[in-house]
mmCIF file of C-alpha atoms in Angstrom:
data_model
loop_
_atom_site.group_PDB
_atom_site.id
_atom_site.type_symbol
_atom_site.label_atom_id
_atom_site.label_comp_id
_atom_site.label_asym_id
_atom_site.label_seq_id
_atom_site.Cartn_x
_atom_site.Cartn_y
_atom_site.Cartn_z
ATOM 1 C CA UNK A 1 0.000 0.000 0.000
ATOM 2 C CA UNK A 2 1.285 3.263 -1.116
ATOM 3 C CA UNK A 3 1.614 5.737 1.704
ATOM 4 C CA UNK A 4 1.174 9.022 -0.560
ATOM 5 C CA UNK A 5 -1.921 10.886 0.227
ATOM 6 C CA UNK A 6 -5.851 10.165 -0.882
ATOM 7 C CA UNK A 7 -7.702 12.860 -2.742
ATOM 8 C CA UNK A 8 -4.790 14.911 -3.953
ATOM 9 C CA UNK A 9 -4.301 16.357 0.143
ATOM 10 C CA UNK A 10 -0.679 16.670 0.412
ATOM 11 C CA UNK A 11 0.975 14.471 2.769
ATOM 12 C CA UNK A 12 3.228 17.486 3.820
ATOM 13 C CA UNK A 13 0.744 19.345 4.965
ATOM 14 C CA UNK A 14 -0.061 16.730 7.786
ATOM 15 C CA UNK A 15 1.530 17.588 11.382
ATOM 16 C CA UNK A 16 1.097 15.479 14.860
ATOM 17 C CA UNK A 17 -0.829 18.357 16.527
ATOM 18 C CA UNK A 18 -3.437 18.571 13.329
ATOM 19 C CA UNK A 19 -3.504 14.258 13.437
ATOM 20 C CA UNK A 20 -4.793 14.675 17.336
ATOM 21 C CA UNK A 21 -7.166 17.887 17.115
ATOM 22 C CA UNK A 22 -8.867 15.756 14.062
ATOM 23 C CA UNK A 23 -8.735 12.859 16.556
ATOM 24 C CA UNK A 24 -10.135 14.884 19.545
ATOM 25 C CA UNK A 25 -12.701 16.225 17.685
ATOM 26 C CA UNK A 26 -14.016 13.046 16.194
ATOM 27 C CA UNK A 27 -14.087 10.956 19.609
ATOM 28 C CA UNK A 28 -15.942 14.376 21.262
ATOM 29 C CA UNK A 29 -18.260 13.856 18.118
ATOM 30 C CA UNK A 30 -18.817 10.235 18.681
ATOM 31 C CA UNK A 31 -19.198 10.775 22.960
ATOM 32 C CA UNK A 32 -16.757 8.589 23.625
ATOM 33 C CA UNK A 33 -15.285 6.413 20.732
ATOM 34 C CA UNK A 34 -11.745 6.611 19.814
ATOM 35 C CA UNK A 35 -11.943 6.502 16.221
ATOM 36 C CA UNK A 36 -10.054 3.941 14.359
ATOM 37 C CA UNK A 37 -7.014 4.712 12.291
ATOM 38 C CA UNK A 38 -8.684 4.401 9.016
ATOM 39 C CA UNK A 39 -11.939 6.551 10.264
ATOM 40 C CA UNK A 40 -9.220 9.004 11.079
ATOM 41 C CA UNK A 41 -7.042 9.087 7.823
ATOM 42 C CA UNK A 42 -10.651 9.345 5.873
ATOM 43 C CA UNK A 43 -11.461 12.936 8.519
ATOM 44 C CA UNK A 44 -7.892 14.069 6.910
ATOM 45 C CA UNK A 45 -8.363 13.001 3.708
ATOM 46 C CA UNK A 46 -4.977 10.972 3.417
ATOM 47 C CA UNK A 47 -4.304 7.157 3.264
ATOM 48 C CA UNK A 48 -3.632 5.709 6.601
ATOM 49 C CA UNK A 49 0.014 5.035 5.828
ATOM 50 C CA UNK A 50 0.242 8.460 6.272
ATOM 51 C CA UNK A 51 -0.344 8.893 10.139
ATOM 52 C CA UNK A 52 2.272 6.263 10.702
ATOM 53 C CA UNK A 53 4.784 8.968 10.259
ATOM 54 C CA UNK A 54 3.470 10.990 12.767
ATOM 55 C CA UNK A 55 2.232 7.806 15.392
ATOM 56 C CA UNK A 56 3.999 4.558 15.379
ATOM 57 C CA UNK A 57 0.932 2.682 16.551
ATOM 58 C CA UNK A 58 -2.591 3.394 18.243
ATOM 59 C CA UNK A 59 -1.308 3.481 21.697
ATOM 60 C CA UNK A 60 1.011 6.670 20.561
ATOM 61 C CA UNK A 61 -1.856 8.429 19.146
ATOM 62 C CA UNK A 62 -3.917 7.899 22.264
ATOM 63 C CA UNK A 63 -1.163 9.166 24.230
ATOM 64 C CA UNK A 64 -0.856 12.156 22.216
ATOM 65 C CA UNK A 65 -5.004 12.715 22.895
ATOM 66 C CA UNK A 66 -4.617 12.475 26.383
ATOM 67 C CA UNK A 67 -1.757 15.179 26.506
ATOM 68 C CA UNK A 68 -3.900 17.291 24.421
ATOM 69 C CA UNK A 69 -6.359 16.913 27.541
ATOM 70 C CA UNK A 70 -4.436 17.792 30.046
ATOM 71 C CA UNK A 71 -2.759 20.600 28.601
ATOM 72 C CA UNK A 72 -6.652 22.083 28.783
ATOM 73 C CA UNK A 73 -6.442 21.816 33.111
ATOM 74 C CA UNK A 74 -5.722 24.732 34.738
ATOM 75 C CA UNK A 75 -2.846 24.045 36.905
ATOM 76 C CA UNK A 76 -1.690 25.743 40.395
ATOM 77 C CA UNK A 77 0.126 28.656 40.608
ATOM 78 C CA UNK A 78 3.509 28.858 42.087
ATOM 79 C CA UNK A 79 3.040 30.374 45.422
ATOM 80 C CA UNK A 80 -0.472 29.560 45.358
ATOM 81 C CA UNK A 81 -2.252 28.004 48.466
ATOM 82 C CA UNK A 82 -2.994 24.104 48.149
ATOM 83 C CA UNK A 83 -6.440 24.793 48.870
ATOM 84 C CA UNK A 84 -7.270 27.386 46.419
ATOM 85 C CA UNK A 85 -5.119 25.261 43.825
ATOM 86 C CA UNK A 86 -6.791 22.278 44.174
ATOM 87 C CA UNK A 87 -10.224 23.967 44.165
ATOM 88 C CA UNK A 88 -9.417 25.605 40.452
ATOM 89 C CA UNK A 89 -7.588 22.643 39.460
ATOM 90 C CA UNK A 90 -10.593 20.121 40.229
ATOM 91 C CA UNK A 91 -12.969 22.235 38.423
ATOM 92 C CA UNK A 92 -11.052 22.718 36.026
ATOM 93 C CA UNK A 93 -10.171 18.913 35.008
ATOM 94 C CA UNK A 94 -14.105 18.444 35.642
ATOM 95 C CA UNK A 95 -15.068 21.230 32.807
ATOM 96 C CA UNK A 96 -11.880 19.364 30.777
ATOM 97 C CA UNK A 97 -13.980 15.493 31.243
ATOM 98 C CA UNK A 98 -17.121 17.674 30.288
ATOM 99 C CA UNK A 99 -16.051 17.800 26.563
ATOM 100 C CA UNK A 100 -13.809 14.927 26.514
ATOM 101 C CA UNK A 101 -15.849 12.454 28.256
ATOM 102 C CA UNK A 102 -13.838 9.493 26.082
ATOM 103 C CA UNK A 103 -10.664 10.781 28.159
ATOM 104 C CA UNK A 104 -11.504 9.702 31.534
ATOM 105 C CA UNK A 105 -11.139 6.468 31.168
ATOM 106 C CA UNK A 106 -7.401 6.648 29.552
ATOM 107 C CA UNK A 107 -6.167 9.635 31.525
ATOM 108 C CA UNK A 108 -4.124 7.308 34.210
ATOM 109 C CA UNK A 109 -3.846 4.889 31.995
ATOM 110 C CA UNK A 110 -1.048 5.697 29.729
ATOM 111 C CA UNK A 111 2.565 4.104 30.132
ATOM 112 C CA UNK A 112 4.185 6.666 28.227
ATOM 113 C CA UNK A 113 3.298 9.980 28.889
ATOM 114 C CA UNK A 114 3.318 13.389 27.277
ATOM 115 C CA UNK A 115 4.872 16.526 28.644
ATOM 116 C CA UNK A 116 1.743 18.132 28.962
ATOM 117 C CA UNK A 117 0.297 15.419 31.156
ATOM 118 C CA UNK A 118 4.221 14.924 33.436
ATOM 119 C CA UNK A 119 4.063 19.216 33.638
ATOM 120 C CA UNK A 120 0.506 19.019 35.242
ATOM 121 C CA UNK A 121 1.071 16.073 37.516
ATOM 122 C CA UNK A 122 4.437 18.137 38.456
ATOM 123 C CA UNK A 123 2.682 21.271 38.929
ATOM 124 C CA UNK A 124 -0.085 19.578 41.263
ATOM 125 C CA UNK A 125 2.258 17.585 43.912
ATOM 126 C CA UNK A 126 4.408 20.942 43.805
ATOM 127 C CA UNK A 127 1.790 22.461 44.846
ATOM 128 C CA UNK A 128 1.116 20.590 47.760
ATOM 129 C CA UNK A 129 4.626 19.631 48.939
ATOM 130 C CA UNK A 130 5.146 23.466 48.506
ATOM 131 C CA UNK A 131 2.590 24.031 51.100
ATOM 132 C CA UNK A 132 3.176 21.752 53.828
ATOM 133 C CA UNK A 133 2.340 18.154 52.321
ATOM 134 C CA UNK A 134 4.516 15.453 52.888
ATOM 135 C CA UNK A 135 5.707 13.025 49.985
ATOM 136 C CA UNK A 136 2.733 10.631 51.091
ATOM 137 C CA UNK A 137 0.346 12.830 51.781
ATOM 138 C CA UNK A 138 0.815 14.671 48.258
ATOM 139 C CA UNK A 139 0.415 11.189 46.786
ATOM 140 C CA UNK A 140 -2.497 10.610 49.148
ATOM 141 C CA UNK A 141 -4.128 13.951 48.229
ATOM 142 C CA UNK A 142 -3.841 13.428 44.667
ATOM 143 C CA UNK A 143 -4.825 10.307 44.483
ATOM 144 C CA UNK A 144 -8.283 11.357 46.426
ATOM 145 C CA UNK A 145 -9.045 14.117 44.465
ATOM 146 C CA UNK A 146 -8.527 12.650 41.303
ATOM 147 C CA UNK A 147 -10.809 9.820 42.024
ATOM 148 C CA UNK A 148 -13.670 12.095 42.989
ATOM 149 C CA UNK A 149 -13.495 14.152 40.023
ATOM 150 C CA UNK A 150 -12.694 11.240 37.443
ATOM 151 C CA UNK A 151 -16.372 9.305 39.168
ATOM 152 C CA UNK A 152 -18.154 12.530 39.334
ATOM 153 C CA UNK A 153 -17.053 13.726 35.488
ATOM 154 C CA UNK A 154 -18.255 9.697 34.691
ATOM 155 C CA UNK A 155 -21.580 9.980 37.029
ATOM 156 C CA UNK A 156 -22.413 13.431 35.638
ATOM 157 C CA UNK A 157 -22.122 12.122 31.797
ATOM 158 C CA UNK A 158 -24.299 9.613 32.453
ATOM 159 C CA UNK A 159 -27.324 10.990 33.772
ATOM 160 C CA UNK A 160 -30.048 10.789 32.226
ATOM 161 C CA UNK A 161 -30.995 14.817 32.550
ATOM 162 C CA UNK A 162 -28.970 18.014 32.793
ATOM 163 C CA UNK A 163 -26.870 18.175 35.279
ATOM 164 C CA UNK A 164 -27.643 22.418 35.350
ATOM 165 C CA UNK A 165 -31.156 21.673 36.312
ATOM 166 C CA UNK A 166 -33.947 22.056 33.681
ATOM 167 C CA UNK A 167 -37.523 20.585 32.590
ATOM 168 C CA UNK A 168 -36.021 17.058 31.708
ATOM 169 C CA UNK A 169 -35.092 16.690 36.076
ATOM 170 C CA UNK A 170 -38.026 17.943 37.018
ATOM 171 C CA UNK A 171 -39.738 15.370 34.837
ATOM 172 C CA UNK A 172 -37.183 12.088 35.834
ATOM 173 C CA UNK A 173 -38.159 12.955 39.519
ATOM 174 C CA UNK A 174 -41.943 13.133 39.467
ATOM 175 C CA UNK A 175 -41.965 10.297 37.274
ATOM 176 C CA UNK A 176 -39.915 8.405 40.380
ATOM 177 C CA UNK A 177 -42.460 10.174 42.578
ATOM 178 C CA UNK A 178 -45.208 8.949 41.003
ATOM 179 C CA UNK A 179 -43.817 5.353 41.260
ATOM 180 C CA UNK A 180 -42.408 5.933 44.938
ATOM 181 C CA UNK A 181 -45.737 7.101 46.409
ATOM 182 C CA UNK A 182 -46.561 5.016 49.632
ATOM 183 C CA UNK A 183 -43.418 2.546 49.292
ATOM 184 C CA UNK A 184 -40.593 5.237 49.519
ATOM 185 C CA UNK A 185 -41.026 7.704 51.697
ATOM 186 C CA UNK A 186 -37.441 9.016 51.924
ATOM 187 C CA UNK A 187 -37.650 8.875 47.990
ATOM 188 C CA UNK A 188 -40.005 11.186 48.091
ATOM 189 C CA UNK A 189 -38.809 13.165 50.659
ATOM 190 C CA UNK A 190 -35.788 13.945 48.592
ATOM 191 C CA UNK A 191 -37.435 14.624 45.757
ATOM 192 C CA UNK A 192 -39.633 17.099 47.431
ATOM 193 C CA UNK A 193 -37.749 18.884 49.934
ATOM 194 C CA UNK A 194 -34.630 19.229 47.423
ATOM 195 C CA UNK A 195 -34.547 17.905 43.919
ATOM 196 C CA UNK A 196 -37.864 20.089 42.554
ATOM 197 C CA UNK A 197 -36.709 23.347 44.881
ATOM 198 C CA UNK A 198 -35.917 25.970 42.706
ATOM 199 C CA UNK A 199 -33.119 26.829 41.151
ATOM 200 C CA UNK A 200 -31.449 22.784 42.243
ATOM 201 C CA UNK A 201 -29.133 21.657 39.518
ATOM 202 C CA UNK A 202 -27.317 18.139 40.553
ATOM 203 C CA UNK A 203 -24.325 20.067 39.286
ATOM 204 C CA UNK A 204 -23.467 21.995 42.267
ATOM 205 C CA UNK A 205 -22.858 18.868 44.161
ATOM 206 C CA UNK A 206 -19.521 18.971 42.711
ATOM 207 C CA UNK A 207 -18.320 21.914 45.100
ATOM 208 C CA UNK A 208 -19.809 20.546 47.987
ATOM 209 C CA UNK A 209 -18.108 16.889 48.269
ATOM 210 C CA UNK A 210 -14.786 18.941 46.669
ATOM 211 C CA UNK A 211 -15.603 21.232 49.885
ATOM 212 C CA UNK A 212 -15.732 18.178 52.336
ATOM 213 C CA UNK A 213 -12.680 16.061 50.468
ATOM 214 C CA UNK A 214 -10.575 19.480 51.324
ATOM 215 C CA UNK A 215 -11.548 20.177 54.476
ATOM 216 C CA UNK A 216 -10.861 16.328 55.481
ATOM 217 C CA UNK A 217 -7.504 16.960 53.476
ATOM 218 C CA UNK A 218 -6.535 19.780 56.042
ATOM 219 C CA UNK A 219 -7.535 17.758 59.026
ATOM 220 C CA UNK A 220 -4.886 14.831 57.843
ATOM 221 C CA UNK A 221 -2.107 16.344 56.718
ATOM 222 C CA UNK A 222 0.032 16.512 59.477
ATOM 223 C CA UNK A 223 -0.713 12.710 60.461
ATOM 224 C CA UNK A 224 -0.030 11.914 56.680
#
């Protein structure tokens, strides 16, 4: 198989960064699938003999899709207080799992890692040891965090309403209401005294575990 380009695209004109926002774009188009090589070469409009100069293999280009995901997190500032760092950081990674919902599953996953993704982890245990942490309690911290925003990003995309609140919640939770009448009370309770108040949106539940994950962080870190 000849590795010049398909439909007279140039194979020059190709670059790594352009092979992984078209493969970015097409797994945020697909909610979740990682398209396949060929799929990929077809969205570029070049044989797929072509990528293979920029990505040895799959697991290269997936590694090059996580980076690109990570290099979207805000990271702490130097200087910056852990708490107030971790806060912006969390919601930041949360908004990043938002649009890249395929990502969440790969982002720890990846033996060889990107600068992008080795400069964030960097940034966030600096951040921490900076501020008082000590190596085992920035590895605890970061290992906490990360698995409450990874199964809340995963929890929130699969809902089956809005997580901002809206008509479609409102609906889901009568329609349990109407099923939970007489059998479950505390159902119901829920659904009445919080879910249909105004203005709920299962969203903001984010910043209130984050709150309580922190403010067990600061109680711990000295035994840690």
């Amino acid at each position: 198989m000849t590795d010049e380009p398909a439909a007279g695209s140039a194979r020059g004109s190709l670059s790594r960064e352009k092979v992984l926002r078209a493969a970015v774009d097409m797994a945020d188009a697909a909610g979740g699938d990682v398209p396949s090589t060929r799929r990929l070469a077809e969205r570029l409009g070049v044989r797929a003999m072509a990528l293979y100069h920029h990505f040895k293999n799959k697991d290269e280009l997936l590694d090059g899709m996580v980076d690109l995901v990570f290099a979207e997190v805000e990271l702490p500032e130097q200087g910056e207080p852990w708490r107030e760092g971790m806060r912006r950081r969390a919601g930041s990674m949360r908004a990043a799992l938002g649009r890249h919902p395929w990502a969440v599953s790969l982002m720890d996953s990846r033996v060889n890692a990107g600068l992008a993704t080795l400069r964030h982890h960097d940034a966030v245990l600096g951040c921490l040891r900076a501020d008082g942490f000590s190596v085992a309690g920035a590895a605890h911290a970061i290992s906490l965090l990360d698995s409450y925003v990874y199964g809340f990003a995963i929890q929130e995309a699969a809902l089956p309403f809005d997580a901002a609140g809206g008509d479609d919640m409102a609906a889901l939770t009568e329609g349990i209401m109407a099923q939970a009448q007489g059998m479950f009370p505390h159902l119901v309770e829920i659904a009445v005294e919080h879910a249909l108040k105004p203005g709920y949106a299962y969203g903001d539940e984010f910043a209130i575990g984050l709150d309580l994950i922190l403010d067990g962080m600061e109680r711990r870190r000295a035994d840690w």
